[in-house]
mmCIF file of C-alpha atoms in Angstrom:
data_model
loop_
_atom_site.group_PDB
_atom_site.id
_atom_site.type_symbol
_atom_site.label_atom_id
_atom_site.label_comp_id
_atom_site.label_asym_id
_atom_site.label_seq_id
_atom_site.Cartn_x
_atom_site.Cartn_y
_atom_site.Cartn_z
ATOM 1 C CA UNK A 186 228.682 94.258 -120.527
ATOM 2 C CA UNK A 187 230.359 97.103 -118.975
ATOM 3 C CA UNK A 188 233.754 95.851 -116.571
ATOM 4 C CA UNK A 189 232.784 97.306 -112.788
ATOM 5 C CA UNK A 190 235.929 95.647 -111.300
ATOM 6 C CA UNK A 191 237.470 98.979 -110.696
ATOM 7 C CA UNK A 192 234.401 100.179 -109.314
ATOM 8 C CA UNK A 193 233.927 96.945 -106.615
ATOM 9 C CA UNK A 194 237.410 97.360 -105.439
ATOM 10 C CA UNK A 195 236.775 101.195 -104.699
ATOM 11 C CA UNK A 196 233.535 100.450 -103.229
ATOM 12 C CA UNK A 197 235.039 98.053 -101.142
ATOM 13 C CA UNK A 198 237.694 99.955 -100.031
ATOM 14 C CA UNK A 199 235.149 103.032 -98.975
ATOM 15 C CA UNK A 200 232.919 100.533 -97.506
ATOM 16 C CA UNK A 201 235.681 98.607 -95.211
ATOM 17 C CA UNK A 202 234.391 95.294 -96.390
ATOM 18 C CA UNK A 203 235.551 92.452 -98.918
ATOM 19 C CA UNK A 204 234.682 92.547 -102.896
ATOM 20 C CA UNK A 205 231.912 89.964 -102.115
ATOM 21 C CA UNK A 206 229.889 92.135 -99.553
ATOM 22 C CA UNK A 207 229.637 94.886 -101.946
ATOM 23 C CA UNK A 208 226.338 95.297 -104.306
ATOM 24 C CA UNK A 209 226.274 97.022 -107.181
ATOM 25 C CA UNK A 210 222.963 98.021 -108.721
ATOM 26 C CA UNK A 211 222.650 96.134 -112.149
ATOM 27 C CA UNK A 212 219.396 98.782 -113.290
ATOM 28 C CA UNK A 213 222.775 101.725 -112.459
ATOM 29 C CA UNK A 214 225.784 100.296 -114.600
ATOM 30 C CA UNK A 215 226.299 103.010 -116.733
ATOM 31 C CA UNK A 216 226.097 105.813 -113.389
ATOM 32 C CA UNK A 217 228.348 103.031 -111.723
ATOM 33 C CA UNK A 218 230.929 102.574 -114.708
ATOM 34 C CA UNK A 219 231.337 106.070 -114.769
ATOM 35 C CA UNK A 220 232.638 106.602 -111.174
ATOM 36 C CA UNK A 221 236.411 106.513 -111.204
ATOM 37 C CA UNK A 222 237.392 107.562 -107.556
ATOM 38 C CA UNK A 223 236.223 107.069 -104.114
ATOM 39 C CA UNK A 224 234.956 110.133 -103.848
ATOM 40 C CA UNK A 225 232.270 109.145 -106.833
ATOM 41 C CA UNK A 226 231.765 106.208 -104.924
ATOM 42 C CA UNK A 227 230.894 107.702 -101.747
ATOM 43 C CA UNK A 228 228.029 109.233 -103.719
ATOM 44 C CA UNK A 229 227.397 106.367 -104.990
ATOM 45 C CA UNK A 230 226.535 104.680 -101.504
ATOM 46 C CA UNK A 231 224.767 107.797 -100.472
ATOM 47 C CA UNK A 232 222.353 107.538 -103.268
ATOM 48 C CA UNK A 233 221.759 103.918 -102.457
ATOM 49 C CA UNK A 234 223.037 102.243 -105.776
ATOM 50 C CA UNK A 235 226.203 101.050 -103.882
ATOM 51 C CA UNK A 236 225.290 99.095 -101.084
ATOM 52 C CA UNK A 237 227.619 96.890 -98.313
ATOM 53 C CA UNK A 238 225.233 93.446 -97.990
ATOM 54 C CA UNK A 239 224.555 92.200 -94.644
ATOM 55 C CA UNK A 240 226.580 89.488 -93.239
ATOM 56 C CA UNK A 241 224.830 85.962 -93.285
ATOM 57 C CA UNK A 242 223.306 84.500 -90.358
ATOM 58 C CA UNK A 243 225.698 81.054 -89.266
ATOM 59 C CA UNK A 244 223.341 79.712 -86.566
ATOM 60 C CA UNK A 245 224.514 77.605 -84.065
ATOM 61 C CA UNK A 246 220.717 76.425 -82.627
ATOM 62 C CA UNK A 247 221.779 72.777 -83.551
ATOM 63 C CA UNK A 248 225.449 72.766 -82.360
ATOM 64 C CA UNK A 249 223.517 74.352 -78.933
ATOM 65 C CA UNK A 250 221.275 71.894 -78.923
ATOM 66 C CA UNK A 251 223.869 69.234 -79.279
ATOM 67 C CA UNK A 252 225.960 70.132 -76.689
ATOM 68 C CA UNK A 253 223.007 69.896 -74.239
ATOM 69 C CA UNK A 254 222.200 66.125 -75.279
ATOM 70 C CA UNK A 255 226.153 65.893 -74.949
ATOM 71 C CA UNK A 256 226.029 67.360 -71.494
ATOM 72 C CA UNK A 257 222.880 64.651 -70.101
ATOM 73 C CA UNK A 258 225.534 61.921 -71.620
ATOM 74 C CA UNK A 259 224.176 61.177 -75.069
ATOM 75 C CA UNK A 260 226.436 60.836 -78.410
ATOM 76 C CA UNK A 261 229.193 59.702 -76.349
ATOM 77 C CA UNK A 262 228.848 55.536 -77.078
ATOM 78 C CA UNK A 263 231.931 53.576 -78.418
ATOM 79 C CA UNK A 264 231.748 54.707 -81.562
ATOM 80 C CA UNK A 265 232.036 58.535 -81.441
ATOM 81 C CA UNK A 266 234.971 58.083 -79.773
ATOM 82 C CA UNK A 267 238.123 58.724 -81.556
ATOM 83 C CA UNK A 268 241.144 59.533 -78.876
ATOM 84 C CA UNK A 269 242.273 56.711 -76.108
ATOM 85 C CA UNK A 270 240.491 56.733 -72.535
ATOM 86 C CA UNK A 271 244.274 58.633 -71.688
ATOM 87 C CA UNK A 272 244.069 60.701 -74.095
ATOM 88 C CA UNK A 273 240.545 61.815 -73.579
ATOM 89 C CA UNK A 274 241.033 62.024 -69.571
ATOM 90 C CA UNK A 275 244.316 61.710 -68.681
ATOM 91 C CA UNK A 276 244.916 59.631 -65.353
ATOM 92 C CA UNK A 277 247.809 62.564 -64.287
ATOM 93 C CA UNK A 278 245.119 65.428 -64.640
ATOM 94 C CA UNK A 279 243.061 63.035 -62.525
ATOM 95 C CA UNK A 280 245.517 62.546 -59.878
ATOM 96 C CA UNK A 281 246.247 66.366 -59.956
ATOM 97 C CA UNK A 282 242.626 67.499 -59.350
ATOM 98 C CA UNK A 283 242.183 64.490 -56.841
ATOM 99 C CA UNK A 284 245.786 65.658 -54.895
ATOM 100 C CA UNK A 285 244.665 69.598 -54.987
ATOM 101 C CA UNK A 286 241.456 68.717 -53.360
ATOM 102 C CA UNK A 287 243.428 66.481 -50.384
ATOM 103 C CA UNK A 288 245.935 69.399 -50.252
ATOM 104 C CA UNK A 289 243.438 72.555 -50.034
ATOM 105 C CA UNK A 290 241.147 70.262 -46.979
ATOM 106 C CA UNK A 291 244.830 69.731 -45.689
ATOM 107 C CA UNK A 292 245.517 73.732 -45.555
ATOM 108 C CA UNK A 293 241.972 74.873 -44.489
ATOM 109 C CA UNK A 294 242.046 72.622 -41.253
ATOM 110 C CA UNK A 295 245.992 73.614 -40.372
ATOM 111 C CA UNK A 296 244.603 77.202 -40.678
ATOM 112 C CA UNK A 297 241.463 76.739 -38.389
ATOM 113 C CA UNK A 298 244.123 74.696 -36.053
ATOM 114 C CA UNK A 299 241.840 71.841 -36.508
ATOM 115 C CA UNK A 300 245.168 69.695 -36.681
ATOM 116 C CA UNK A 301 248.660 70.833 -35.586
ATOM 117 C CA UNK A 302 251.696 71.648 -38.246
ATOM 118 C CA UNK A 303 253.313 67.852 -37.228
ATOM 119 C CA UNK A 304 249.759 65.951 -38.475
ATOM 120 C CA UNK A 305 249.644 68.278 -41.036
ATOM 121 C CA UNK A 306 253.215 66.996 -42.267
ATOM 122 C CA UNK A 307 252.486 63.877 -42.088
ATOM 123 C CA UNK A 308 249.031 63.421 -43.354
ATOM 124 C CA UNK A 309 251.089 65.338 -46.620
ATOM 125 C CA UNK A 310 252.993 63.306 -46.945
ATOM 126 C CA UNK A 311 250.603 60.068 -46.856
ATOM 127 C CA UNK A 312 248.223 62.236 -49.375
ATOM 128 C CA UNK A 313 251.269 62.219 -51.301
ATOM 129 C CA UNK A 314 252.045 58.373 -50.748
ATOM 130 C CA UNK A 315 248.294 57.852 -52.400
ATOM 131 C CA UNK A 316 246.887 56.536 -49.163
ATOM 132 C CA UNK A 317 243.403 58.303 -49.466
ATOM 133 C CA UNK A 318 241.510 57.911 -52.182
ATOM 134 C CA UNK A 319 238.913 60.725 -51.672
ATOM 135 C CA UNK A 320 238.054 63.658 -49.511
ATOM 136 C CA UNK A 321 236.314 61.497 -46.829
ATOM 137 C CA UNK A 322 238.088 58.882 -46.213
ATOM 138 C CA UNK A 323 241.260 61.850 -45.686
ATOM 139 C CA UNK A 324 238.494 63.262 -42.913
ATOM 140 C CA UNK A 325 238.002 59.845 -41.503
ATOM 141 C CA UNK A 326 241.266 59.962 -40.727
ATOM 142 C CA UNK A 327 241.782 63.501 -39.399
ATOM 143 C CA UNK A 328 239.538 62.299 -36.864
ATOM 144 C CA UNK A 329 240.875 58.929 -36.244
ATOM 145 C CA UNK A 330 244.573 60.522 -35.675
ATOM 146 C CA UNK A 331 243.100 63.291 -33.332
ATOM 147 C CA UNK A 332 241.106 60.369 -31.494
ATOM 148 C CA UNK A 333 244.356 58.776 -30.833
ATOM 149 C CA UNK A 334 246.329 61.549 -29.835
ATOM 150 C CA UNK A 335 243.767 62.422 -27.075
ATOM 151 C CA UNK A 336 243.247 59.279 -25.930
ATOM 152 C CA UNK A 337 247.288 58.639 -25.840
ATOM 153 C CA UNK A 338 247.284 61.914 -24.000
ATOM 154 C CA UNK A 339 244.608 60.712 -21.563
ATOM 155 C CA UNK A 340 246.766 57.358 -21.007
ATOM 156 C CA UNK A 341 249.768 59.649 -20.134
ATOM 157 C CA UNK A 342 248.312 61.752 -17.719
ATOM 158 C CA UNK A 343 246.680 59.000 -15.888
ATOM 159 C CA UNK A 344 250.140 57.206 -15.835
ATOM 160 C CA UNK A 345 251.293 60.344 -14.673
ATOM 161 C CA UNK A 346 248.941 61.109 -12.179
ATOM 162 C CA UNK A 347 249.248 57.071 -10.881
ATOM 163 C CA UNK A 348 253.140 58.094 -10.788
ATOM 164 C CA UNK A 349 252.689 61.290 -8.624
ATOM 165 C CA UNK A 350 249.863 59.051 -6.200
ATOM 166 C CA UNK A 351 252.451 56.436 -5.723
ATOM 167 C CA UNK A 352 255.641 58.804 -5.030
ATOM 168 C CA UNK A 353 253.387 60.422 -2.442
ATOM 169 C CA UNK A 354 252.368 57.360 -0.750
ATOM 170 C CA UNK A 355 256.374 56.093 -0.917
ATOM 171 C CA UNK A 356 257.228 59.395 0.757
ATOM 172 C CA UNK A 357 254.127 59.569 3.734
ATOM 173 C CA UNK A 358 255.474 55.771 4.011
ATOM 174 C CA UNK A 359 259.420 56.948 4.282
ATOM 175 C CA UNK A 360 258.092 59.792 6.875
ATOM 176 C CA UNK A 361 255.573 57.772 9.136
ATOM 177 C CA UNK A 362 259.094 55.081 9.456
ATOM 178 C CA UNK A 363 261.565 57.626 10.208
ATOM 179 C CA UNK A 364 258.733 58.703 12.682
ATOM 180 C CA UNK A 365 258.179 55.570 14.554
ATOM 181 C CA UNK A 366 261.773 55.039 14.401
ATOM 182 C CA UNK A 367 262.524 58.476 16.023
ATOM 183 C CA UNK A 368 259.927 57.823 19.018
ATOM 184 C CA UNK A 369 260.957 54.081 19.273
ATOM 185 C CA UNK A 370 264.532 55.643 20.039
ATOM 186 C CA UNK A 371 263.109 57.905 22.691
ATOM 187 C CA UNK A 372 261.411 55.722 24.199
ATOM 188 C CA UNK A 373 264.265 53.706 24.467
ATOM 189 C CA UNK A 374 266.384 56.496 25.431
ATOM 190 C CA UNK A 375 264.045 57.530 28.895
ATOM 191 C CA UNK A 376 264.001 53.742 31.026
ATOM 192 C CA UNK A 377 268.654 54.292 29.855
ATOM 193 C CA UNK A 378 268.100 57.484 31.823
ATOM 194 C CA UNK A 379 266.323 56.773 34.704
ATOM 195 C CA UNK A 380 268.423 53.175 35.275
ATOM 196 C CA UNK A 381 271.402 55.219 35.067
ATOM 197 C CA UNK A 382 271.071 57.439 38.366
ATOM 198 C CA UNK A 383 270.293 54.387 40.398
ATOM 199 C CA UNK A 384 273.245 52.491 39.412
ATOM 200 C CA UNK A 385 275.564 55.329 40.140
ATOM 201 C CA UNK A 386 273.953 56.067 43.900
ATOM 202 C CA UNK A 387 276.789 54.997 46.587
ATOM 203 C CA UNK A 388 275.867 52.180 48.899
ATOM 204 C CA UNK A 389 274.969 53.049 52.634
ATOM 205 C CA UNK A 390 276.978 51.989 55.649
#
């Protein structure tokens, strides 16, 4: 049996492929021992006695259709299971995703000035704290805190308004005394007048 091993590393070279994709033609040894350079070779594959073989098929049709009965929850009992529940889903990555939701809502209603840069801060600072445990409940109380501010701001401007009523009233009050006051003088004022002339008339003889 003639050696080809020259011949397979040429061929393999030429063909830009390893030593084990490369056929040889066993019915062509003695054509094949006799080529010595690539060139030959090249001749070789051009005749069809050297040929590159075609790569073989690694289907993945069963890890596809594994992945879809892991995706509706199957194969994932106790005992396929190897890693921790932290190490599988750590609790951090879930309080990350969970505080980037809170934080984004946070930023999209400061933008649309559905809340004001002070309930902003501070409803950052309680998403922070871990008050809210989900996207709703951080709604429910965008709404609750802008419920309260209006209704605070209602209570102030009726106290104010009650304020300005009564200030009014004090000062028509204050006017209609000094007014009364000022005619109750003048009344008193005109019988002083007209007693004085009589008193001062000289007696007749």
């Amino acid at each position: 049996m003639v050696s080809l091993k020259l011949q397979k590393r040429l061929a393999a070279s030429v063909l830009g492929c390893g030593l084990r994709k490369v056929w040889l033609d066993p019915n062509e040894v003695n054509e094949i021992s006799m080529a010595n350079s690539r060139q030959n070779i090249r001749k070789l594959v051009k005749d069809g006695f050297v040929i590159r073989k075609p790569q073989t098929i690694h289907s993945r049709a069963r890890a596809r259709r594994q992945a879809e009965a892991k995706a509706k929850g199957r194969h994932t009992g106790y005992g396929k299971r190897r890693g921790t529940r932290e190490a599988r889903l750590p609790t951090k990555l879930l309080w990350i995703r969970r505080l980037r939701v809170l934080r984004r809502l946070l930023r999209k209603y400061r933008d649309s000035k559905k809340i004001d840069k002070h309930l902003y801060h501070e409803l950052y600072m309680k998403v922070k704290g871990n008050v809210f445990k989900n996207k709703r409940v951080l709604i429910e109380a965008v709404h609750k805190q802008k419920a309260e501010k209006v209704r605070e701001k209602a209570i102030a401007d009726q106290f104010e308004a009650r304020r300005a009523k009564n200030k009014a009233t004090r000062e028509r009050k204050a006017l209609r005394r000094e007014e009364r006051l000022s005619s109750g003088l003048h009344m008193e004022q005109q019988p002083a007048a007209a007693a004085q002339p009589a008193a001062t008339k000289p007696a007749k003889k």
